[in-house]
PDB file of C-alpha atoms in Angstrom:
ATOM      1  CA  ALA A   1      -5.266 -19.297  -3.937  1.00 54.00           C
ATOM      2  CA  GLN A   2      -7.860 -17.677  -4.010  1.00 58.00           C
ATOM      3  CA  SER A   3      -7.726 -13.879  -5.852  1.00 84.00           C
ATOM      4  CA  VAL A   4      -8.901 -11.530  -7.587  1.00 91.00           C
ATOM      5  CA  SER A   5      -6.760 -10.900 -11.410  1.00 92.00           C
ATOM      6  CA  GLN A   6      -7.842  -7.824 -13.170  1.00 94.00           C
ATOM      7  CA  HIS A   7      -5.977  -7.846 -16.949  1.00 86.00           C
ATOM      8  CA  ASN A   8      -5.256  -5.479 -17.407  1.00 86.00           C
ATOM      9  CA  HIS A   9      -2.537  -2.612 -16.544  1.00 90.00           C
ATOM     10  CA  HIS A  10      -2.406   0.338 -17.855  1.00 95.00           C
ATOM     11  CA  VAL A  11      -4.992   0.916 -20.943  1.00 97.00           C
ATOM     12  CA  ILE A  12      -4.617   4.491 -22.851  1.00 97.00           C
ATOM     13  CA  LEU A  13      -7.204   5.035 -24.982  1.00 97.00           C
ATOM     14  CA  SER A  14      -8.931   8.774 -27.581  1.00 97.00           C
ATOM     15  CA  GLU A  15     -12.264   9.742 -25.923  1.00 97.00           C
ATOM     16  CA  ALA A  16     -15.211   8.604 -26.967  1.00 97.00           C
ATOM     17  CA  ALA A  17     -13.675   5.264 -27.306  1.00 97.00           C
ATOM     18  CA  SER A  18     -15.411   1.432 -26.216  1.00 97.00           C
ATOM     19  CA  LEU A  19     -13.423   0.474 -22.779  1.00 97.00           C
ATOM     20  CA  GLU A  20     -13.669  -3.472 -21.906  1.00 97.00           C
ATOM     21  CA  LEU A  21     -11.406  -4.102 -18.456  1.00 97.00           C
ATOM     22  CA  GLY A  22     -11.629  -7.535 -17.524  1.00 96.00           C
ATOM     23  CA  CYS A  23     -12.151  -8.800 -13.602  1.00 96.00           C
ATOM     24  CA  ASN A  24     -11.822 -12.262 -12.947  1.00 95.00           C
ATOM     25  CA  TYR A  25     -12.024 -14.431  -9.388  1.00 93.00           C
ATOM     26  CA  SER A  26     -11.221 -17.775  -8.747  1.00 89.00           C
ATOM     27  CA  TYR A  27     -14.045 -17.883  -5.571  1.00 80.00           C
ATOM     28  CA  GLY A  28     -16.326 -21.138  -5.827  1.00 75.00           C
ATOM     29  CA  GLY A  29     -19.361 -19.790  -4.127  1.00 78.00           C
ATOM     30  CA  THR A  30     -21.606 -16.936  -4.518  1.00 81.00           C
ATOM     31  CA  VAL A  31     -20.275 -13.512  -4.142  1.00 85.00           C
ATOM     32  CA  ASN A  32     -20.824  -9.894  -4.191  1.00 89.00           C
ATOM     33  CA  LEU A  33     -19.217  -7.987  -7.204  1.00 93.00           C
ATOM     34  CA  PHE A  34     -17.915  -4.773  -7.507  1.00 94.00           C
ATOM     35  CA  TRP A  35     -16.158  -1.987  -8.826  1.00 96.00           C
ATOM     36  CA  TYR A  36     -14.997   0.528  -7.857  1.00 96.00           C
ATOM     37  CA  VAL A  37     -13.085   4.181  -9.379  1.00 96.00           C
ATOM     38  CA  GLN A  38      -9.767   5.567  -7.442  1.00 94.00           C
ATOM     39  CA  TYR A  39      -9.884   8.996  -9.726  1.00 94.00           C
ATOM     40  CA  PRO A  40      -6.113  10.653  -9.410  1.00 91.00           C
ATOM     41  CA  GLY A  41      -5.881  11.771  -5.893  1.00 87.00           C
ATOM     42  CA  GLN A  42      -9.366  10.796  -4.038  1.00 89.00           C
ATOM     43  CA  HIS A  43     -10.208   7.745  -2.793  1.00 89.00           C
ATOM     44  CA  LEU A  44     -11.632   4.719  -3.924  1.00 93.00           C
ATOM     45  CA  GLN A  45     -15.967   5.523  -5.082  1.00 93.00           C
ATOM     46  CA  LEU A  46     -18.717   2.682  -5.532  1.00 93.00           C
ATOM     47  CA  LEU A  47     -19.003   2.507  -9.699  1.00 95.00           C
ATOM     48  CA  LEU A  48     -21.755  -0.377  -9.654  1.00 95.00           C
ATOM     49  CA  LYS A  49     -22.186  -3.790  -7.801  1.00 93.00           C
ATOM     50  CA  TYR A  50     -24.083  -7.354  -8.823  1.00 93.00           C
ATOM     51  CA  PHE A  51     -25.439  -9.420  -6.320  1.00 88.00           C
ATOM     52  CA  SER A  52     -27.687 -11.332  -7.619  1.00 87.00           C
ATOM     53  CA  GLY A  53     -30.507 -11.647 -10.573  1.00 91.00           C
ATOM     54  CA  ASP A  54     -29.956  -9.841 -13.770  1.00 94.00           C
ATOM     55  CA  PRO A  55     -26.033 -10.279 -14.676  1.00 94.00           C
ATOM     56  CA  LEU A  56     -25.661  -6.760 -16.723  1.00 96.00           C
ATOM     57  CA  VAL A  57     -26.001  -3.497 -14.404  1.00 96.00           C
ATOM     58  CA  LYS A  58     -25.580  -1.175 -14.732  1.00 96.00           C
ATOM     59  CA  GLY A  59     -24.281   2.224 -12.506  1.00 94.00           C
ATOM     60  CA  ILE A  60     -22.993   5.566 -12.274  1.00 93.00           C
ATOM     61  CA  LYS A  61     -21.748   7.165 -15.231  1.00 94.00           C
ATOM     62  CA  GLY A  62     -22.666   5.260 -18.225  1.00 96.00           C
ATOM     63  CA  PHE A  63     -20.717   2.323 -16.600  1.00 97.00           C
ATOM     64  CA  GLU A  64     -21.414  -1.384 -16.720  1.00 97.00           C
ATOM     65  CA  ALA A  65     -20.246  -4.585 -16.274  1.00 98.00           C
ATOM     66  CA  GLU A  66     -21.470  -8.043 -16.799  1.00 97.00           C
ATOM     67  CA  PHE A  67     -21.047 -10.846 -14.958  1.00 95.00           C
ATOM     68  CA  ILE A  68     -20.439 -14.428 -16.449  1.00 94.00           C
ATOM     69  CA  LYS A  69     -20.915 -16.723 -13.396  1.00 91.00           C
ATOM     70  CA  SER A  70     -19.327 -19.196 -15.718  1.00 92.00           C
ATOM     71  CA  LYS A  71     -16.297 -17.485 -16.903  1.00 93.00           C
ATOM     72  CA  PHE A  72     -15.453 -16.168 -12.880  1.00 93.00           C
ATOM     73  CA  SER A  73     -16.029 -13.043 -14.848  1.00 95.00           C
ATOM     74  CA  PHE A  74     -17.401  -9.492 -14.234  1.00 97.00           C
ATOM     75  CA  ASN A  75     -15.930  -7.110 -16.753  1.00 97.00           C
ATOM     76  CA  LEU A  76     -16.759  -3.679 -16.772  1.00 97.00           C
ATOM     77  CA  ARG A  77     -17.421  -1.918 -20.072  1.00 97.00           C
ATOM     78  CA  LYS A  78     -18.378   1.640 -21.191  1.00 98.00           C
ATOM     79  CA  PRO A  79     -19.199   2.296 -25.016  1.00 97.00           C
ATOM     80  CA  SER A  80     -17.666   5.897 -25.330  1.00 97.00           C
ATOM     81  CA  VAL A  81     -14.935   7.382 -23.025  1.00 97.00           C
ATOM     82  CA  GLN A  82     -13.935  10.771 -21.741  1.00 97.00           C
ATOM     83  CA  TRP A  83     -11.279  12.482 -20.702  1.00 96.00           C
ATOM     84  CA  SER A  84     -12.071  12.346 -17.361  1.00 96.00           C
ATOM     85  CA  ASP A  85     -12.896   8.283 -16.669  1.00 97.00           C
ATOM     86  CA  THR A  86      -9.025   9.033 -16.132  1.00 97.00           C
ATOM     87  CA  ALA A  87      -8.213   6.960 -13.260  1.00 97.00           C
ATOM     88  CA  GLU A  88      -7.363   3.639 -11.845  1.00 95.00           C
ATOM     89  CA  TYR A  89     -10.815   0.974 -11.964  1.00 97.00           C
ATOM     90  CA  PHE A  90     -10.911  -1.854  -8.947  1.00 95.00           C
ATOM     91  CA  CYS A  91     -12.369  -4.604  -9.201  1.00 95.00           C
ATOM     92  CA  ALA A  92     -13.143  -6.726  -5.987  1.00 93.00           C
ATOM     93  CA  VAL A  93     -15.130  -9.647  -4.564  1.00 90.00           C
ATOM     94  CA  ASN A  94     -16.529 -10.014  -0.797  1.00 84.00           C
ATOM     95  CA  ARG A  95     -17.704 -13.507  -0.464  1.00 75.00           C
ATOM     96  CA  TYR A  96     -21.551 -14.345   0.679  1.00 64.00           C
ATOM     97  CA  THR A  97     -20.381 -15.766   4.240  1.00 62.00           C
ATOM     98  CA  GLY A  98     -17.526 -13.069   5.167  1.00 58.00           C
ATOM     99  CA  ASN A  99     -17.195  -9.268   5.364  1.00 61.00           C
ATOM    100  CA  GLN A 100     -13.864  -9.183   4.226  1.00 70.00           C
ATOM    101  CA  PHE A 101     -13.240  -7.727   0.446  1.00 78.00           C
ATOM    102  CA  TYR A 102     -10.349  -8.666  -2.218  1.00 86.00           C
ATOM    103  CA  PHE A 103      -9.304  -6.093  -4.504  1.00 90.00           C
ATOM    104  CA  GLY A 104      -7.588  -6.617  -8.390  1.00 92.00           C
ATOM    105  CA  THR A 105      -4.507  -4.876  -8.667  1.00 91.00           C
ATOM    106  CA  GLY A 106      -6.476  -2.277 -10.329  1.00 94.00           C
ATOM    107  CA  THR A 107      -6.125  -0.687 -13.728  1.00 95.00           C
ATOM    108  CA  SER A 108      -4.857   2.400 -14.733  1.00 96.00           C
ATOM    109  CA  LEU A 109      -6.339   3.790 -18.202  1.00 97.00           C
ATOM    110  CA  THR A 110      -5.576   7.542 -19.771  1.00 97.00           C
ATOM    111  CA  VAL A 111      -7.910   8.653 -21.871  1.00 97.00           C
ATOM    112  CA  ILE A 112      -6.691  11.219 -24.211  1.00 96.00           C
ATOM    113  CA  PRO A 113      -8.675  14.313 -25.748  1.00 92.00           C
TER     114      PRO A 113
ATOM    115  CA  ASP B   1     -21.373  15.180   5.589  1.00 60.00           C
ATOM    116  CA  THR B   2     -18.318  12.971   5.950  1.00 67.00           C
ATOM    117  CA  ALA B   3     -19.449   9.074   6.112  1.00 91.00           C
ATOM    118  CA  VAL B   4     -16.048   8.396   6.382  1.00 95.00           C
ATOM    119  CA  SER B   5     -12.977  11.121   8.131  1.00 95.00           C
ATOM    120  CA  GLN B   6      -9.590  10.395   8.362  1.00 96.00           C
ATOM    121  CA  THR B   7      -6.808  12.910  10.221  1.00 96.00           C
ATOM    122  CA  PRO B   8      -4.389  13.718   9.320  1.00 96.00           C
ATOM    123  CA  LYS B   9      -4.938  13.763   5.368  1.00 94.00           C
ATOM    124  CA  TYR B  10      -1.273  13.950   4.791  1.00 96.00           C
ATOM    125  CA  LEU B  11       1.977  12.842   8.009  1.00 97.00           C
ATOM    126  CA  VAL B  12       5.071  13.976   6.835  1.00 97.00           C
ATOM    127  CA  THR B  13       8.018  12.663   9.747  1.00 97.00           C
ATOM    128  CA  GLN B  14      11.130  11.184   9.765  1.00 97.00           C
ATOM    129  CA  MET B  15      11.617   7.008  10.453  1.00 97.00           C
ATOM    130  CA  GLY B  16      11.603   6.001  14.103  1.00 97.00           C
ATOM    131  CA  ASN B  17       8.839   8.338  15.102  1.00 97.00           C
ATOM    132  CA  ASP B  18       5.428   7.314  16.399  1.00 97.00           C
ATOM    133  CA  LYS B  19       3.206   8.261  14.671  1.00 97.00           C
ATOM    134  CA  SER B  20      -1.281   7.745  14.043  1.00 97.00           C
ATOM    135  CA  ILE B  21      -4.023   7.875  12.224  1.00 98.00           C
ATOM    136  CA  LYS B  22      -7.691   8.192  13.110  1.00 97.00           C
ATOM    137  CA  CYS B  23     -10.864   7.300  11.390  1.00 97.00           C
ATOM    138  CA  GLU B  24     -13.542   7.839  11.809  1.00 97.00           C
ATOM    139  CA  GLN B  25     -17.589   6.330   9.649  1.00 96.00           C
ATOM    140  CA  ASN B  26     -20.900   7.643  11.411  1.00 95.00           C
ATOM    141  CA  LEU B  27     -22.774   5.384   8.741  1.00 92.00           C
ATOM    142  CA  GLY B  28     -23.871   3.365  11.972  1.00 91.00           C
ATOM    143  CA  HIS B  29     -21.318  -0.179  10.136  1.00 90.00           C
ATOM    144  CA  ASP B  30     -20.330  -2.749  12.344  1.00 88.00           C
ATOM    145  CA  THR B  31     -16.853  -3.365  10.087  1.00 89.00           C
ATOM    146  CA  MET B  32     -13.978  -0.932   9.589  1.00 91.00           C
ATOM    147  CA  TYR B  33     -11.230  -2.049   7.655  1.00 92.00           C
ATOM    148  CA  TRP B  34      -7.382  -0.678   7.204  1.00 94.00           C
ATOM    149  CA  TYR B  35      -5.555  -0.810   3.451  1.00 93.00           C
ATOM    150  CA  LYS B  36      -2.571   0.495   2.982  1.00 94.00           C
ATOM    151  CA  GLN B  37      -1.841   1.625  -0.823  1.00 92.00           C
ATOM    152  CA  ASP B  38       1.726   1.686  -2.540  1.00 89.00           C
ATOM    153  CA  SER B  39       3.394   4.345  -5.008  1.00 87.00           C
ATOM    154  CA  LYS B  40       1.413   1.340  -7.229  1.00 85.00           C
ATOM    155  CA  LYS B  41      -1.869   1.453  -6.648  1.00 85.00           C
ATOM    156  CA  PHE B  42      -1.760  -1.151  -5.417  1.00 86.00           C
ATOM    157  CA  LEU B  43      -5.254  -1.494  -2.298  1.00 88.00           C
ATOM    158  CA  LYS B  44      -3.359  -4.597   0.561  1.00 88.00           C
ATOM    159  CA  ILE B  45      -5.842  -4.834   3.311  1.00 88.00           C
ATOM    160  CA  MET B  46      -4.124  -4.577   6.653  1.00 91.00           C
ATOM    161  CA  PHE B  47      -6.576  -5.313   9.746  1.00 88.00           C
ATOM    162  CA  SER B  48     -10.756  -4.908   9.749  1.00 87.00           C
ATOM    163  CA  TYR B  49     -13.016  -5.040  12.879  1.00 87.00           C
ATOM    164  CA  ASN B  50     -16.329  -6.185  13.592  1.00 84.00           C
ATOM    165  CA  ASN B  51     -17.577  -4.727  16.400  1.00 81.00           C
ATOM    166  CA  LYS B  52     -14.052  -3.444  18.529  1.00 79.00           C
ATOM    167  CA  GLU B  53     -13.112  -7.126  17.774  1.00 81.00           C
ATOM    168  CA  LEU B  54     -10.496  -7.827  15.030  1.00 83.00           C
ATOM    169  CA  ILE B  55     -11.057 -10.027  12.937  1.00 77.00           C
ATOM    170  CA  ILE B  56      -8.699  -9.597   9.954  1.00 73.00           C
ATOM    171  CA  ASN B  57      -5.235  -9.278  10.369  1.00 72.00           C
ATOM    172  CA  GLU B  58      -3.017 -10.224   7.677  1.00 74.00           C
ATOM    173  CA  THR B  59       0.600 -10.311   7.777  1.00 77.00           C
ATOM    174  CA  VAL B  60       1.218  -7.384   8.618  1.00 87.00           C
ATOM    175  CA  PRO B  61       4.781  -6.163  11.554  1.00 90.00           C
ATOM    176  CA  ASN B  62       3.505  -5.745  14.930  1.00 91.00           C
ATOM    177  CA  ARG B  63       4.983  -1.948  14.682  1.00 95.00           C
ATOM    178  CA  PHE B  64       1.330  -1.630  13.558  1.00 94.00           C
ATOM    179  CA  SER B  65      -1.156  -1.534  16.452  1.00 93.00           C
ATOM    180  CA  PRO B  66      -4.678  -0.999  15.479  1.00 92.00           C
ATOM    181  CA  LYS B  67      -7.256   0.227  18.231  1.00 92.00           C
ATOM    182  CA  SER B  68     -10.799   0.417  18.139  1.00 92.00           C
ATOM    183  CA  PRO B  69     -12.880   2.456  20.285  1.00 91.00           C
ATOM    184  CA  ASP B  70     -16.320   2.115  19.362  1.00 91.00           C
ATOM    185  CA  LYS B  71     -17.911   0.794  16.477  1.00 89.00           C
ATOM    186  CA  ALA B  72     -17.273   4.540  14.722  1.00 94.00           C
ATOM    187  CA  HIS B  73     -13.752   4.430  15.546  1.00 95.00           C
ATOM    188  CA  LEU B  74     -11.153   2.541  14.291  1.00 95.00           C
ATOM    189  CA  ASN B  75      -7.278   4.590  14.234  1.00 96.00           C
ATOM    190  CA  LEU B  76      -3.857   3.179  13.345  1.00 96.00           C
ATOM    191  CA  HIS B  77      -0.754   3.631  15.457  1.00 96.00           C
ATOM    192  CA  ILE B  78       2.061   2.959  14.082  1.00 96.00           C
ATOM    193  CA  ASN B  79       5.937   3.300  15.713  1.00 96.00           C
ATOM    194  CA  SER B  80       9.021   2.916  14.757  1.00 97.00           C
ATOM    195  CA  LEU B  81       8.865   3.787  11.115  1.00 97.00           C
ATOM    196  CA  GLU B  82      10.426   3.126   8.426  1.00 97.00           C
ATOM    197  CA  LEU B  83      11.648   4.522   4.468  1.00 96.00           C
ATOM    198  CA  GLY B  84       8.752   1.369   3.450  1.00 94.00           C
ATOM    199  CA  ASP B  85       5.984   2.700   4.982  1.00 96.00           C
ATOM    200  CA  SER B  86       5.713   5.887   2.870  1.00 96.00           C
ATOM    201  CA  ALA B  87       2.273   5.321   1.573  1.00 96.00           C
ATOM    202  CA  VAL B  88      -1.417   6.023   1.364  1.00 95.00           C
ATOM    203  CA  TYR B  89      -3.491   4.303   4.159  1.00 96.00           C
ATOM    204  CA  PHE B  90      -7.581   4.171   3.491  1.00 95.00           C
ATOM    205  CA  CYS B  91     -10.048   3.466   5.818  1.00 96.00           C
ATOM    206  CA  ALA B  92     -13.617   1.950   5.628  1.00 94.00           C
ATOM    207  CA  SER B  93     -16.364   0.106   6.872  1.00 93.00           C
ATOM    208  CA  SER B  94     -19.023  -1.897   5.491  1.00 89.00           C
ATOM    209  CA  PRO B  95     -22.680  -2.832   7.870  1.00 83.00           C
ATOM    210  CA  THR B  96     -22.311  -6.365   8.682  1.00 71.00           C
ATOM    211  CA  GLY B  97     -24.415  -9.178   8.339  1.00 59.00           C
ATOM    212  CA  GLU B  98     -25.656  -7.558   4.665  1.00 54.00           C
ATOM    213  CA  ARG B  99     -23.653  -8.226   1.057  1.00 62.00           C
ATOM    214  CA  GLY B 100     -22.427  -4.182   1.910  1.00 70.00           C
ATOM    215  CA  GLU B 101     -19.914  -2.799  -0.277  1.00 83.00           C
ATOM    216  CA  GLN B 102     -17.807  -0.360   2.036  1.00 89.00           C
ATOM    217  CA  TYR B 103     -16.993   3.154   2.015  1.00 92.00           C
ATOM    218  CA  PHE B 104     -13.901   4.324   1.788  1.00 94.00           C
ATOM    219  CA  GLY B 105     -12.612   6.931   3.323  1.00 95.00           C
ATOM    220  CA  PRO B 106      -9.946  10.386   1.434  1.00 93.00           C
ATOM    221  CA  GLY B 107      -7.062   8.873   2.595  1.00 94.00           C
ATOM    222  CA  THR B 108      -3.252   9.727   4.986  1.00 96.00           C
ATOM    223  CA  ARG B 109      -1.336   9.908   2.848  1.00 96.00           C
ATOM    224  CA  LEU B 110       2.763   9.037   4.790  1.00 97.00           C
ATOM    225  CA  THR B 111       5.299   9.969   3.887  1.00 97.00           C
ATOM    226  CA  VAL B 112       8.475   8.673   5.700  1.00 97.00           C
ATOM    227  CA  THR B 113      11.978  10.971   5.456  1.00 96.00           C
TER     228      THR B 113
END
């Protein structure tokens, strides 16, 4: 079955620690890749996206993600997290031929001051 | 200006009642979606409409009926509400024919007592 996997369900970090959240997908064709963030009590907001070109994409708030096609992965990174990064993070995949988005199960990030 | 809006933001009702949630987008997008987010933050797509036509209808009880009077609106009607329907419901929209991201509404927190 086609799916998006986020292996880290709950991550707890201290401020200034580095972050890497894993995302793997199982679609064989061309895909578009996204990371969304959901702050407590809020709606999903786009952090960054990859369509084509440079596999290392930079998003808002110091986040970046790297698309590794051979590994079907699109991991999210941030070199130094802040307390305000505490949120739920969702990876999503949009198959090139359709408008359906497939979301991962989400990773809850808690940053301790 | 609000891009994707939903009303109401909170909805508390008793089992067996019928309720509706409204969604409107002013982005000129052709495709709109309804998602259900459960207490574990898992995001599940329910429906997708493209230019007022249903294109995605996941396994959802037929008590849930979407209605799209025009491409800027996608309402969700729920009959005979059950305790398990308690969740946050998100509306989203995206452009068609482009590899665009989805824009989410603020969510409607439905509590069935």
